[in-house]
XYZ file of C-alpha atoms in Angstrom:
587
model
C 27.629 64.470 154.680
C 27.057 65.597 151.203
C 23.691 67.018 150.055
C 22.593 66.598 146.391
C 20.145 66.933 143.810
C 18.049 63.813 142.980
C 19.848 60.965 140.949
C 20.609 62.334 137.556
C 22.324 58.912 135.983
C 20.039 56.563 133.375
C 18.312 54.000 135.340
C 17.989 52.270 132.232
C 21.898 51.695 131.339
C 24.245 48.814 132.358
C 23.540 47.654 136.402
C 25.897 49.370 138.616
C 28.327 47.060 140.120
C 28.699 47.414 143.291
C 31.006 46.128 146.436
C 29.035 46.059 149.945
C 32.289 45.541 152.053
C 30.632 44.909 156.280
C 31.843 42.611 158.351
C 27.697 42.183 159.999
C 25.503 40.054 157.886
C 22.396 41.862 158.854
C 24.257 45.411 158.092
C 25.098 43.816 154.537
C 21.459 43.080 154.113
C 20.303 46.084 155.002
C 21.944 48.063 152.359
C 21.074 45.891 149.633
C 17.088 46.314 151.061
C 17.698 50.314 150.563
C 19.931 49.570 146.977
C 16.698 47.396 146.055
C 14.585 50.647 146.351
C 16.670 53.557 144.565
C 15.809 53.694 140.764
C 19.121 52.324 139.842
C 19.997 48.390 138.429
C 22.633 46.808 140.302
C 24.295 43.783 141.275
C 26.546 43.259 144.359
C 29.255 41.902 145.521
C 29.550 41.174 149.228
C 32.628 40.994 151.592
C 32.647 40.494 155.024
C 36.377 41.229 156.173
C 39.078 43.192 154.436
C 40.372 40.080 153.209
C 37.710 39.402 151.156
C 37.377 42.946 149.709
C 41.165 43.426 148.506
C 40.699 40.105 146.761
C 37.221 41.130 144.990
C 39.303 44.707 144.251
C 42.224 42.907 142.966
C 39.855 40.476 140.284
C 37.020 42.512 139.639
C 35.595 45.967 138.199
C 33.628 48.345 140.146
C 31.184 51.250 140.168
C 31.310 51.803 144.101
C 32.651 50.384 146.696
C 29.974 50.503 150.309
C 32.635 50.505 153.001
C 31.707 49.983 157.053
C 33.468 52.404 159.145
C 34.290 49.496 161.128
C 35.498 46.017 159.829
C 37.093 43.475 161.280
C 38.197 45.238 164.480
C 40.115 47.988 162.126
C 38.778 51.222 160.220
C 37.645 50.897 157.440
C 39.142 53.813 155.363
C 42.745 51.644 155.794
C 41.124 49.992 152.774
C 41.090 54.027 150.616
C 45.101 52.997 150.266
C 44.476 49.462 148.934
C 41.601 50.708 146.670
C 43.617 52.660 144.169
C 46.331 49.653 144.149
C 44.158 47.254 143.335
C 41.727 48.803 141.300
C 40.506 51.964 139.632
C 42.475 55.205 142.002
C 39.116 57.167 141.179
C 36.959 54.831 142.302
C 33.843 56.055 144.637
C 33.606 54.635 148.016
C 30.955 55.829 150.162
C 31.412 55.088 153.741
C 28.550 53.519 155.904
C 29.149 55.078 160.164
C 27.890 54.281 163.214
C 26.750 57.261 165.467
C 29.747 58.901 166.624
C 32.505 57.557 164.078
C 32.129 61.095 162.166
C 35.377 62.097 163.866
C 37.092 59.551 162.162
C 36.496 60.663 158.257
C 38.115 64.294 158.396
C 40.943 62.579 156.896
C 39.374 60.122 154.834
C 37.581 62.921 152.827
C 41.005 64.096 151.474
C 42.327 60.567 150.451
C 39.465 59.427 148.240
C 36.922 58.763 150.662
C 33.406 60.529 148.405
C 30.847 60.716 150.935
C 29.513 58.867 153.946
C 25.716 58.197 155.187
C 25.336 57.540 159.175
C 23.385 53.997 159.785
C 20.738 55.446 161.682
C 19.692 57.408 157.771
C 20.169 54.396 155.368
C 17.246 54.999 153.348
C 16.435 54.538 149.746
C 16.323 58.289 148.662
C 19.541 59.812 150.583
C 21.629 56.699 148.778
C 20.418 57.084 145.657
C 21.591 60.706 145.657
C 24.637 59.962 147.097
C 25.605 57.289 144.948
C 24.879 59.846 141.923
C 27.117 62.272 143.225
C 29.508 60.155 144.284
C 29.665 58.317 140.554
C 29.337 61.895 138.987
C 32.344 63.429 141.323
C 34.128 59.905 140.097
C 33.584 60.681 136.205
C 34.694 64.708 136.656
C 37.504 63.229 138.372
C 38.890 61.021 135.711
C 38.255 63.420 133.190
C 40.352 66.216 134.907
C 42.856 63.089 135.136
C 42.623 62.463 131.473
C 42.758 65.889 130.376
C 45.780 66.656 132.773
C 47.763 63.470 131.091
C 46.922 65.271 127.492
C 48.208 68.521 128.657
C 50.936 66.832 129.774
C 51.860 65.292 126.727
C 51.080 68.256 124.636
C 53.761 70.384 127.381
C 56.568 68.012 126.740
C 56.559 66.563 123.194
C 56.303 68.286 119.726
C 53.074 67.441 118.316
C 54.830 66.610 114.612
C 57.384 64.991 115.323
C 56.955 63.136 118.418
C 60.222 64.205 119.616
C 60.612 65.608 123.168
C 60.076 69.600 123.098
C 62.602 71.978 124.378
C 61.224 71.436 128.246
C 61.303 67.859 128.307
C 65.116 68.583 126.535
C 66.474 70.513 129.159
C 65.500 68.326 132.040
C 67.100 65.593 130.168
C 69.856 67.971 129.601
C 69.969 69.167 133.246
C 70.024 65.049 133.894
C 72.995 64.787 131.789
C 74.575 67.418 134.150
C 73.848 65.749 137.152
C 75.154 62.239 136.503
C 78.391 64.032 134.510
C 78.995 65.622 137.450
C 78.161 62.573 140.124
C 80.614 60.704 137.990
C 83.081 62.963 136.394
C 82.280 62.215 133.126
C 81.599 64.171 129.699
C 79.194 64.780 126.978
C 78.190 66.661 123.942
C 75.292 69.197 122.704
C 74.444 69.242 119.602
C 72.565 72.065 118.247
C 70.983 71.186 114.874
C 69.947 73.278 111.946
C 68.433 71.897 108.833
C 69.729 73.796 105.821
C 67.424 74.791 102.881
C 64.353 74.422 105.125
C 62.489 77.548 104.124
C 63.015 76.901 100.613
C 61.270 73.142 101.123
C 58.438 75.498 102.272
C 58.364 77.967 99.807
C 59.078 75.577 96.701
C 56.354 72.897 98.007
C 54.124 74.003 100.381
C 54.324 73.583 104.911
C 52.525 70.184 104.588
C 55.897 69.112 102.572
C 58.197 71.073 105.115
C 56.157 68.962 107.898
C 57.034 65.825 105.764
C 60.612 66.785 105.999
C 60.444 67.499 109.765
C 59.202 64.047 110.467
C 61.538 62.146 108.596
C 64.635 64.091 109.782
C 63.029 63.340 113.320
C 63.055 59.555 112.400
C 66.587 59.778 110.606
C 68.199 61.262 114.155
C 66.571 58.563 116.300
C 67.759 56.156 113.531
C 71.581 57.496 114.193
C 71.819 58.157 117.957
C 72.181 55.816 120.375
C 69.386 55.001 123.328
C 70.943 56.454 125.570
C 71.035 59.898 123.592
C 68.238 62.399 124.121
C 67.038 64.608 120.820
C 64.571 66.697 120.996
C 62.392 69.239 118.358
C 63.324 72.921 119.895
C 61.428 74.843 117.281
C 60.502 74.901 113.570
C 63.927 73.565 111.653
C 65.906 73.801 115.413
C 66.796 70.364 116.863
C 69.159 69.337 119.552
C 70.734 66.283 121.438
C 72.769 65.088 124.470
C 75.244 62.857 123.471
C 76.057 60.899 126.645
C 79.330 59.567 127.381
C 80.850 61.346 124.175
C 84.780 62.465 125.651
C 86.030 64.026 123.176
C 85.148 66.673 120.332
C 86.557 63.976 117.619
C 83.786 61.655 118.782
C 81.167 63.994 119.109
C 82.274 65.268 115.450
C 82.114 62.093 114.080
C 78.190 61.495 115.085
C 77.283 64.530 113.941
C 78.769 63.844 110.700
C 76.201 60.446 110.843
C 73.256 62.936 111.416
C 74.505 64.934 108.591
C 74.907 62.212 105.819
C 71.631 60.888 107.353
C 69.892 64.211 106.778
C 71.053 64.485 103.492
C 69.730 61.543 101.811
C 66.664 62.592 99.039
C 63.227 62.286 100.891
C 59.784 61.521 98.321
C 57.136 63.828 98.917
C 53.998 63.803 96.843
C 56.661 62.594 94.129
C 58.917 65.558 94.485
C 62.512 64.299 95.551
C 63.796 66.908 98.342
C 67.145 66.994 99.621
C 68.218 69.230 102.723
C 71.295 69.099 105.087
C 72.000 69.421 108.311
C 74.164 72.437 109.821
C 75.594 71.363 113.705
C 76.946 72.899 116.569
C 78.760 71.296 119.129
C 79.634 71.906 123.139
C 81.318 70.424 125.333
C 80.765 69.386 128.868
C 82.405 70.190 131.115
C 85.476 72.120 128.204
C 82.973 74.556 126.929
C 80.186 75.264 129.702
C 78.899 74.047 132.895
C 74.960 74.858 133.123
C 72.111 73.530 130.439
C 71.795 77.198 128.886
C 75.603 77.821 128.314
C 75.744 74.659 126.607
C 73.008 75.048 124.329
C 73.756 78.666 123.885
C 77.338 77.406 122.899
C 76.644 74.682 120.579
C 73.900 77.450 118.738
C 77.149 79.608 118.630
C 79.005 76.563 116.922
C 76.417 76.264 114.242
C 76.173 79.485 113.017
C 80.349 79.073 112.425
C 78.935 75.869 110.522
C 76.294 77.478 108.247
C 79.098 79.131 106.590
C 81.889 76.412 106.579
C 79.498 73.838 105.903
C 78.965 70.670 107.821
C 79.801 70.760 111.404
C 82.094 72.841 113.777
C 83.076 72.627 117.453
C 82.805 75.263 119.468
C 85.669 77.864 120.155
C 86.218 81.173 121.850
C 86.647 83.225 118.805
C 83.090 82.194 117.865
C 82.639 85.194 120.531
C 82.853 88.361 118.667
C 79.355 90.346 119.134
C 77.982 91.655 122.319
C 74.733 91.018 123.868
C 72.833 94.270 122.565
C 74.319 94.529 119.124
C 73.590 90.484 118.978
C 70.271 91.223 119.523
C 69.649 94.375 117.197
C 71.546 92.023 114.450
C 69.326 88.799 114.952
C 65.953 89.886 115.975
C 64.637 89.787 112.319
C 65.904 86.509 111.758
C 64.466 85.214 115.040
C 60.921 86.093 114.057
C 61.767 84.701 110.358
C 62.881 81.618 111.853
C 60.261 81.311 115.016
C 62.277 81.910 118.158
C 59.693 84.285 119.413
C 57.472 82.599 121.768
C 54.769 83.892 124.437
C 53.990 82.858 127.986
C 49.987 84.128 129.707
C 50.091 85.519 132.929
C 46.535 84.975 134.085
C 44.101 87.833 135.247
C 41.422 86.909 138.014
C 38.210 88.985 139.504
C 39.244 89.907 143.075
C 36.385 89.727 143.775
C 34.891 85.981 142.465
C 38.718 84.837 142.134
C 37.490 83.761 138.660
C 39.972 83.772 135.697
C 38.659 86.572 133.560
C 42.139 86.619 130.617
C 45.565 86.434 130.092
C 47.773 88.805 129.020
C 50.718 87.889 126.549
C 54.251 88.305 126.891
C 56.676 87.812 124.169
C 60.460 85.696 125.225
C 62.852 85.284 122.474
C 64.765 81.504 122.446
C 67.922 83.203 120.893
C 70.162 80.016 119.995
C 73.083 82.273 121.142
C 72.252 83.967 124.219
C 69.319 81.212 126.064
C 66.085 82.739 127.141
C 66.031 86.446 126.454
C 62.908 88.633 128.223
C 61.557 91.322 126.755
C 63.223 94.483 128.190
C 66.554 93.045 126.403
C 64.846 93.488 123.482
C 61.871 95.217 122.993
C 63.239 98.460 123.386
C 65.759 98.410 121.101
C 63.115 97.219 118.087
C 60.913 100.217 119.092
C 63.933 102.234 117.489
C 64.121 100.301 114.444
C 61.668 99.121 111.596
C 61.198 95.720 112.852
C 58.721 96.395 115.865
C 56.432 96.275 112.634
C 57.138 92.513 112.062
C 57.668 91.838 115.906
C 54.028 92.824 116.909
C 52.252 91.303 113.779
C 53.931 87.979 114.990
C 53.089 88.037 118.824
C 49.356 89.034 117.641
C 49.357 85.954 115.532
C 51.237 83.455 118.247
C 48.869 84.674 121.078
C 45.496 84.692 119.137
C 47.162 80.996 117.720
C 46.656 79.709 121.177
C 43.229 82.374 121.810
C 41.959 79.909 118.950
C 43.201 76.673 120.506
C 41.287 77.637 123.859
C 38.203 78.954 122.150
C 37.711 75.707 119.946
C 38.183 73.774 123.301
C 35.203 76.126 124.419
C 36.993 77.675 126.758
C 36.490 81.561 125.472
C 40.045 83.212 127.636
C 40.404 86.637 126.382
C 43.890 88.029 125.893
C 45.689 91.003 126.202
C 48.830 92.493 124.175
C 51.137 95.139 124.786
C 51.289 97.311 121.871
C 54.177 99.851 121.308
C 53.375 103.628 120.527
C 55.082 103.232 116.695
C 52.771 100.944 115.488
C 50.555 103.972 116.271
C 51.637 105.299 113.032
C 50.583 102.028 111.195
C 46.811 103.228 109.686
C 47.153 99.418 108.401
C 47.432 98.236 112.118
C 43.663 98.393 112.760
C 42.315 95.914 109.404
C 45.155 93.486 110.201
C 44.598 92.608 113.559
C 40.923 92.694 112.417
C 41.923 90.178 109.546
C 43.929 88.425 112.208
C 40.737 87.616 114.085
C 38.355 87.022 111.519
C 41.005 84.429 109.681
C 40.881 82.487 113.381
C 37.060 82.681 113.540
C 37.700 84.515 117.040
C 34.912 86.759 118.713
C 36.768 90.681 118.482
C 35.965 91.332 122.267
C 38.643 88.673 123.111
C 41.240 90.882 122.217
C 42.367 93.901 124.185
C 45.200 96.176 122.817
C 47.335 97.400 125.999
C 49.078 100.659 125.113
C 50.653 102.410 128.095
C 50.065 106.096 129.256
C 53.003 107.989 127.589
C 52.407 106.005 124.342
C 48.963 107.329 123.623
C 49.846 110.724 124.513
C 52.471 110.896 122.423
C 50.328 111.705 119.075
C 47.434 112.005 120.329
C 45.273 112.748 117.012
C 46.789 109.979 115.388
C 45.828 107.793 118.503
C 42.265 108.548 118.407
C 42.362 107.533 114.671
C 43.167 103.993 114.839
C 41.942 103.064 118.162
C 39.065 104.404 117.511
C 38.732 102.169 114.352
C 39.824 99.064 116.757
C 37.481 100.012 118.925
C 34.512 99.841 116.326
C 35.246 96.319 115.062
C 34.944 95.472 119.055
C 38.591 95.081 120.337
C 39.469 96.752 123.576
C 41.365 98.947 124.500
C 43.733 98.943 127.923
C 45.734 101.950 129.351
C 48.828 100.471 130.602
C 50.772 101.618 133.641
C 48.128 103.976 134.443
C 49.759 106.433 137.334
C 53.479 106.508 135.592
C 52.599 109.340 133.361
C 50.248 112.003 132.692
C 46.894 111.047 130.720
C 44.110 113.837 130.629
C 41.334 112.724 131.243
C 39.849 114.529 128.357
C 41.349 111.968 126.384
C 40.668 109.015 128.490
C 36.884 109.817 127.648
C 37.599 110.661 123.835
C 39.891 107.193 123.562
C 36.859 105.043 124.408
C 38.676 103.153 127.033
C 38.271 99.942 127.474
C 40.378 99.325 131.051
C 43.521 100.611 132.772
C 45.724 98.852 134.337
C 47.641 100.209 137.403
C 51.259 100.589 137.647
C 52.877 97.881 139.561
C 54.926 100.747 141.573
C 51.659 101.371 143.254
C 51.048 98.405 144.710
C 54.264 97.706 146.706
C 53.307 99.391 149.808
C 49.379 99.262 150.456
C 49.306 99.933 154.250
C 46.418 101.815 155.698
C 47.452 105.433 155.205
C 50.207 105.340 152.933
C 50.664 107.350 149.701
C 49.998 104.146 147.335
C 47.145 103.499 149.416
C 46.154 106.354 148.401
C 46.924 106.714 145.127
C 45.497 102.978 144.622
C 42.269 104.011 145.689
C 41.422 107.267 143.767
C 42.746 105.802 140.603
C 39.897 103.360 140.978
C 37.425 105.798 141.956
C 38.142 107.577 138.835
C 37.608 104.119 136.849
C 34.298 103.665 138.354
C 33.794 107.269 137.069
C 34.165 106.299 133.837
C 32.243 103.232 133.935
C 35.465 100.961 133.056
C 37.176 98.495 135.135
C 41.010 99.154 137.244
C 43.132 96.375 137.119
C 46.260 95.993 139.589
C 49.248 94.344 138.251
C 52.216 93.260 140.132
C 50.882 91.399 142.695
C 53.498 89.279 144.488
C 51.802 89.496 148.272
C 48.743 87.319 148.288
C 47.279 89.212 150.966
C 47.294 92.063 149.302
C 44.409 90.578 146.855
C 42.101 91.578 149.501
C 43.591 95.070 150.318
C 43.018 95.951 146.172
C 39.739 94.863 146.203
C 38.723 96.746 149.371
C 40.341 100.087 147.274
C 37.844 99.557 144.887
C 40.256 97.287 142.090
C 38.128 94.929 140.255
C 40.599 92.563 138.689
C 44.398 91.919 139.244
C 47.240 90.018 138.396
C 50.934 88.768 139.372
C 53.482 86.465 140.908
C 50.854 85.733 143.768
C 48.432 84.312 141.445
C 50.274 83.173 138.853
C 53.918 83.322 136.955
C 53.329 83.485 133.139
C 53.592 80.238 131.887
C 53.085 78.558 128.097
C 49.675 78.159 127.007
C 50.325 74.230 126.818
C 50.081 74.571 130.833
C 47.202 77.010 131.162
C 44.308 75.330 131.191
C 46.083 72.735 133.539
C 46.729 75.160 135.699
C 43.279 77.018 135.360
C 41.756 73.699 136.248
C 43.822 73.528 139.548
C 42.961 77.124 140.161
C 39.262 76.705 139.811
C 39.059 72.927 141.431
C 41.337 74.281 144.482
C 39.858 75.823 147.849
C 40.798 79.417 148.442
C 44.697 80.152 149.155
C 44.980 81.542 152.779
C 45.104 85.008 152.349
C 42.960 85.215 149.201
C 40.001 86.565 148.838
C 37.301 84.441 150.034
């Protein structure tokens, strides 16, 4: 049985309504008596067999529902089941036992059961602090349930447009491919590009490009059928499933719909705007046979229609770049036209198993190529001039969503991996300073993760700006601490913020071993210099426990968490933080 404080809820607001649900008269009396003496207003309803309560449950509104362990020869918590049928599925019941029926509520407790009070203590005080927790546990729980429905919503359709977002389009997309292939049928992709978007926005402003967004939106779901999907993938980027479409000739002729559609003049704030509408189209099952070929394909197809105009099929001699040159080629235009995107890998105390930041990590949605991670293409813009452009935009996307958690007053610091060039920007420190104070955002949210061999690579010039970053407040993190060969002259000059250590360290952490080792003097020479050791690459949940025990004070990987989009983060932190330790966790 629960303890509590006393009863925190107004005595003075609307009576609580109440079911009493006993199949003894005398029983039912009883608990009214001890109702009559908490501070709270109420009015009851009674039932005396389980008949009687599921038909009060299926016509009325309750507060709490008073449940005997025992009615009608059966046990009582067969009635949790009916209870969020009939009525409210976070509604409080409290069950009332008879000495000895504790046994029989282990399970109960996990299937909406809130608390239970033994006869033999039915007294005024214990159930009024039981019914407050019980009604307070009931409001947190309905919350979480509303917020989780938000976050939902907000993780599968665009905000703007109403559309579905690219998630919610490839599971209709991967739907597509199931019944295609149950029934050995076709369809069509089509991957969308307005045309003259960016002028829209620099000719009349982003609140007229959103103008155009919507109305394109509505144009689409004006053309395609209900059985279509379309979907908003990113800023001008749309897409759609055309189900049942056989042919290319078919498929061509909606997309020539959506075009003529598109192209009608749309009135905004009196200025008559007119874009088009450039389309790729894929084939299932001619051109590809998995959700990412497909829209990879079609995004193949439209950049052969940008410069024949209209809309093109896709064919094989669309294929004439490979993968690395692709990327060198279109990485400019990818942060120019927002396929850049981050995901937060989460960071807990090993200790508390509290969520102390996230760290950022940058995926490109390349039209061509699907999902590209960042060791396809990070290294190849640290050899060219637009790593420049490419960190300036992850620091805005990351402290985008920073803001988005901070105004929901949850304060998640972030990390960012910074390369050693933008060492040599002196302009880096007063733009990511700018970058912050534009947001509103607290400095000390921030932390700047540079790994060893960048910092000693000019080491004067690193001491320069970081130590200007570190003035306004931002932190700084030594990445991959153990791969190469810091002084620690400098680790004391660099004002230090963190390291983090190498993920090849933390493979092998048996008693005795060389990581072990390694693991464990690395720390030791953290808590030397007064700053915390973080372990990354943690994919053995045990192991949680064997890095704290070295002396690592926060950590991070595949065994707490994948990186995910920061539409699902704070769904996911609330599971975290509402969830009972993970066997093997730290306790």
């Amino acid at each position: 049985m629960m303890q509590s404080n006393p009863p925190e809820i107004a005595v003075g607001g609307a009576p609580l309504r109440l079911l009493i649900v006993d199949g003894n008269d005398d029983d039912r009396a009883r608990v009214r008596r001890a109702l009559a003496r908490t501070p709270f207003k109420f009015s009851a309803m009674e039932a005396g067999s389980m008949r009687e309560a599921r038909q009060y449950l299926g016509g009325n509104a309750f507060d709490c529902v008073l449940l005997d362990c025992h009615v009608d020869g059966a046990v009582g918590g067969d009635l949790l089941a009916d209870i969020g049928a009939l009525s409210d599925p976070h509604l409080p019941v409290v069950m009332i036992t008879s000495q000895g029926d504790e046994h029989l509520l282990a399970g109960d407790m996990t299937n909406g059961l809130c608390d239970y009070i033994p006869k033999e203590k039915l007294e005024a005080d214990l159930l009024g602090n039981v019914l407050s927790n019980s009604l307070r546990r009931a409001s947190l729980q309905r919350e979480i349930h509303s917020q989780r429905a938000r976050l939902q919503q907000l993780s599968l359709y665009d905000v703007l447009t109403g559309l579905p977002n690219r998630s919610l389009f490839f599971d209709r997309l991967d739907q597509a491919l199931q019944g295609a292939q149950r029934n050995a049928s076709s369809f069509a992709v089509l991957h969308i590009d307005l045309d003259l978007f960016k002028e829209v926005n620099d000719n009349f402003g982003h609140a007229a490009g959103d103008s155009v967004l919507v109305v394109a939106a509505r144009r689409f779901r004006n053309v395609l059928r209900a059985t279509d999907a379309v979907a908003r993938l990113s800023g001008d980027e749309f897409a759609a499933v055309l189900i049942g479409t056989e042919s290319a000739q078919a498929a061509m002729t909606t997309a020539g719909k959506i075009g003529m559609a598109v192209r009608e003049p749309i009135m905004v704030s009196g200025n008559r705007i007119q874009v088009g509408a450039s389309i790729g189209i894929a084939l299932f099952p001619d051109h590809a046979g998995d959700a990412d070929a497909l829209l990879a394909i079609a995004g193949r197809a439209t950049n052969s229609a940008k410069s024949s105009g209209g809309s093109a099929v896709y064919s094989a001699n669309m294929d004439t770049v490979d993968r690395p040159r692709l990327v060198a080629s279109r990485l400019q235009k990818a942060i120019d036209q927002k396929e850049l995107f981050v995901e937060f890998q989460p960071m807990i105390n090993l200790t508390s198993r509290k969520v102390i930041g996230a760290e950022a990590l940058v995926r490109w949605r390349s039209p061509e190529e699907g999902i590209v991670l960042p060791g396809a293409f990070i290294p190849i813009a640290e050899r060219s001039p637009v790593i420049g452009p490419l960190t300036y935009a992850i620091v805005d996307m990351t402290l985008d969503q920073a803001k988005f958690w901070y105004d929901a007053a949850i304060p998640i610091p972030v990390s960012i991996n910074l390369s050693a060039r933008l060492l040599d920007d002196d302009r880096l420190p007063e733009r990511v300073v700018q970058a912050l104070e534009s947001r509103g955002l607290p400095s000390q949210l921030l932390t700047l993760e540079l790994t060893e061999t960048a910092l000693m690579s000019n080491v004067k010039q690193a001491k320069k700006i970081l130590g200007l970053l570190s003035a306004a407040g931002v932190k700084i993190s030594i990445d991959d601490f153990g791969a190469g060969f810091s002084s620690f002259k400098y680790l004391r000059e660099l004002d230090v913020s963190e390291i983090k250590i190498d993920q090849a360290f933390t493979a092998d952490l048996r008693e005795g071993s060389r990581d072990n080792t390694i693991v464990r003097s690395i720390a030791l020479l953290a808590r030397g210099f007064g700053i915390p050791a973080i372990a990354e690459g943690i994919e053995d949940p045990q192991a949680c426990n064997i890095l704290r025990d070295l002396g690592c004070d926060k950590g991070q990987g595949f065994a707490i968490a994948r990186p995910m989009p920061g539409a699902e983060f704070l769904d996911w932190l609330l599971r975290w933080e509402l969830a009972a330790a993970p066997v093997g966790v730290v306790q």
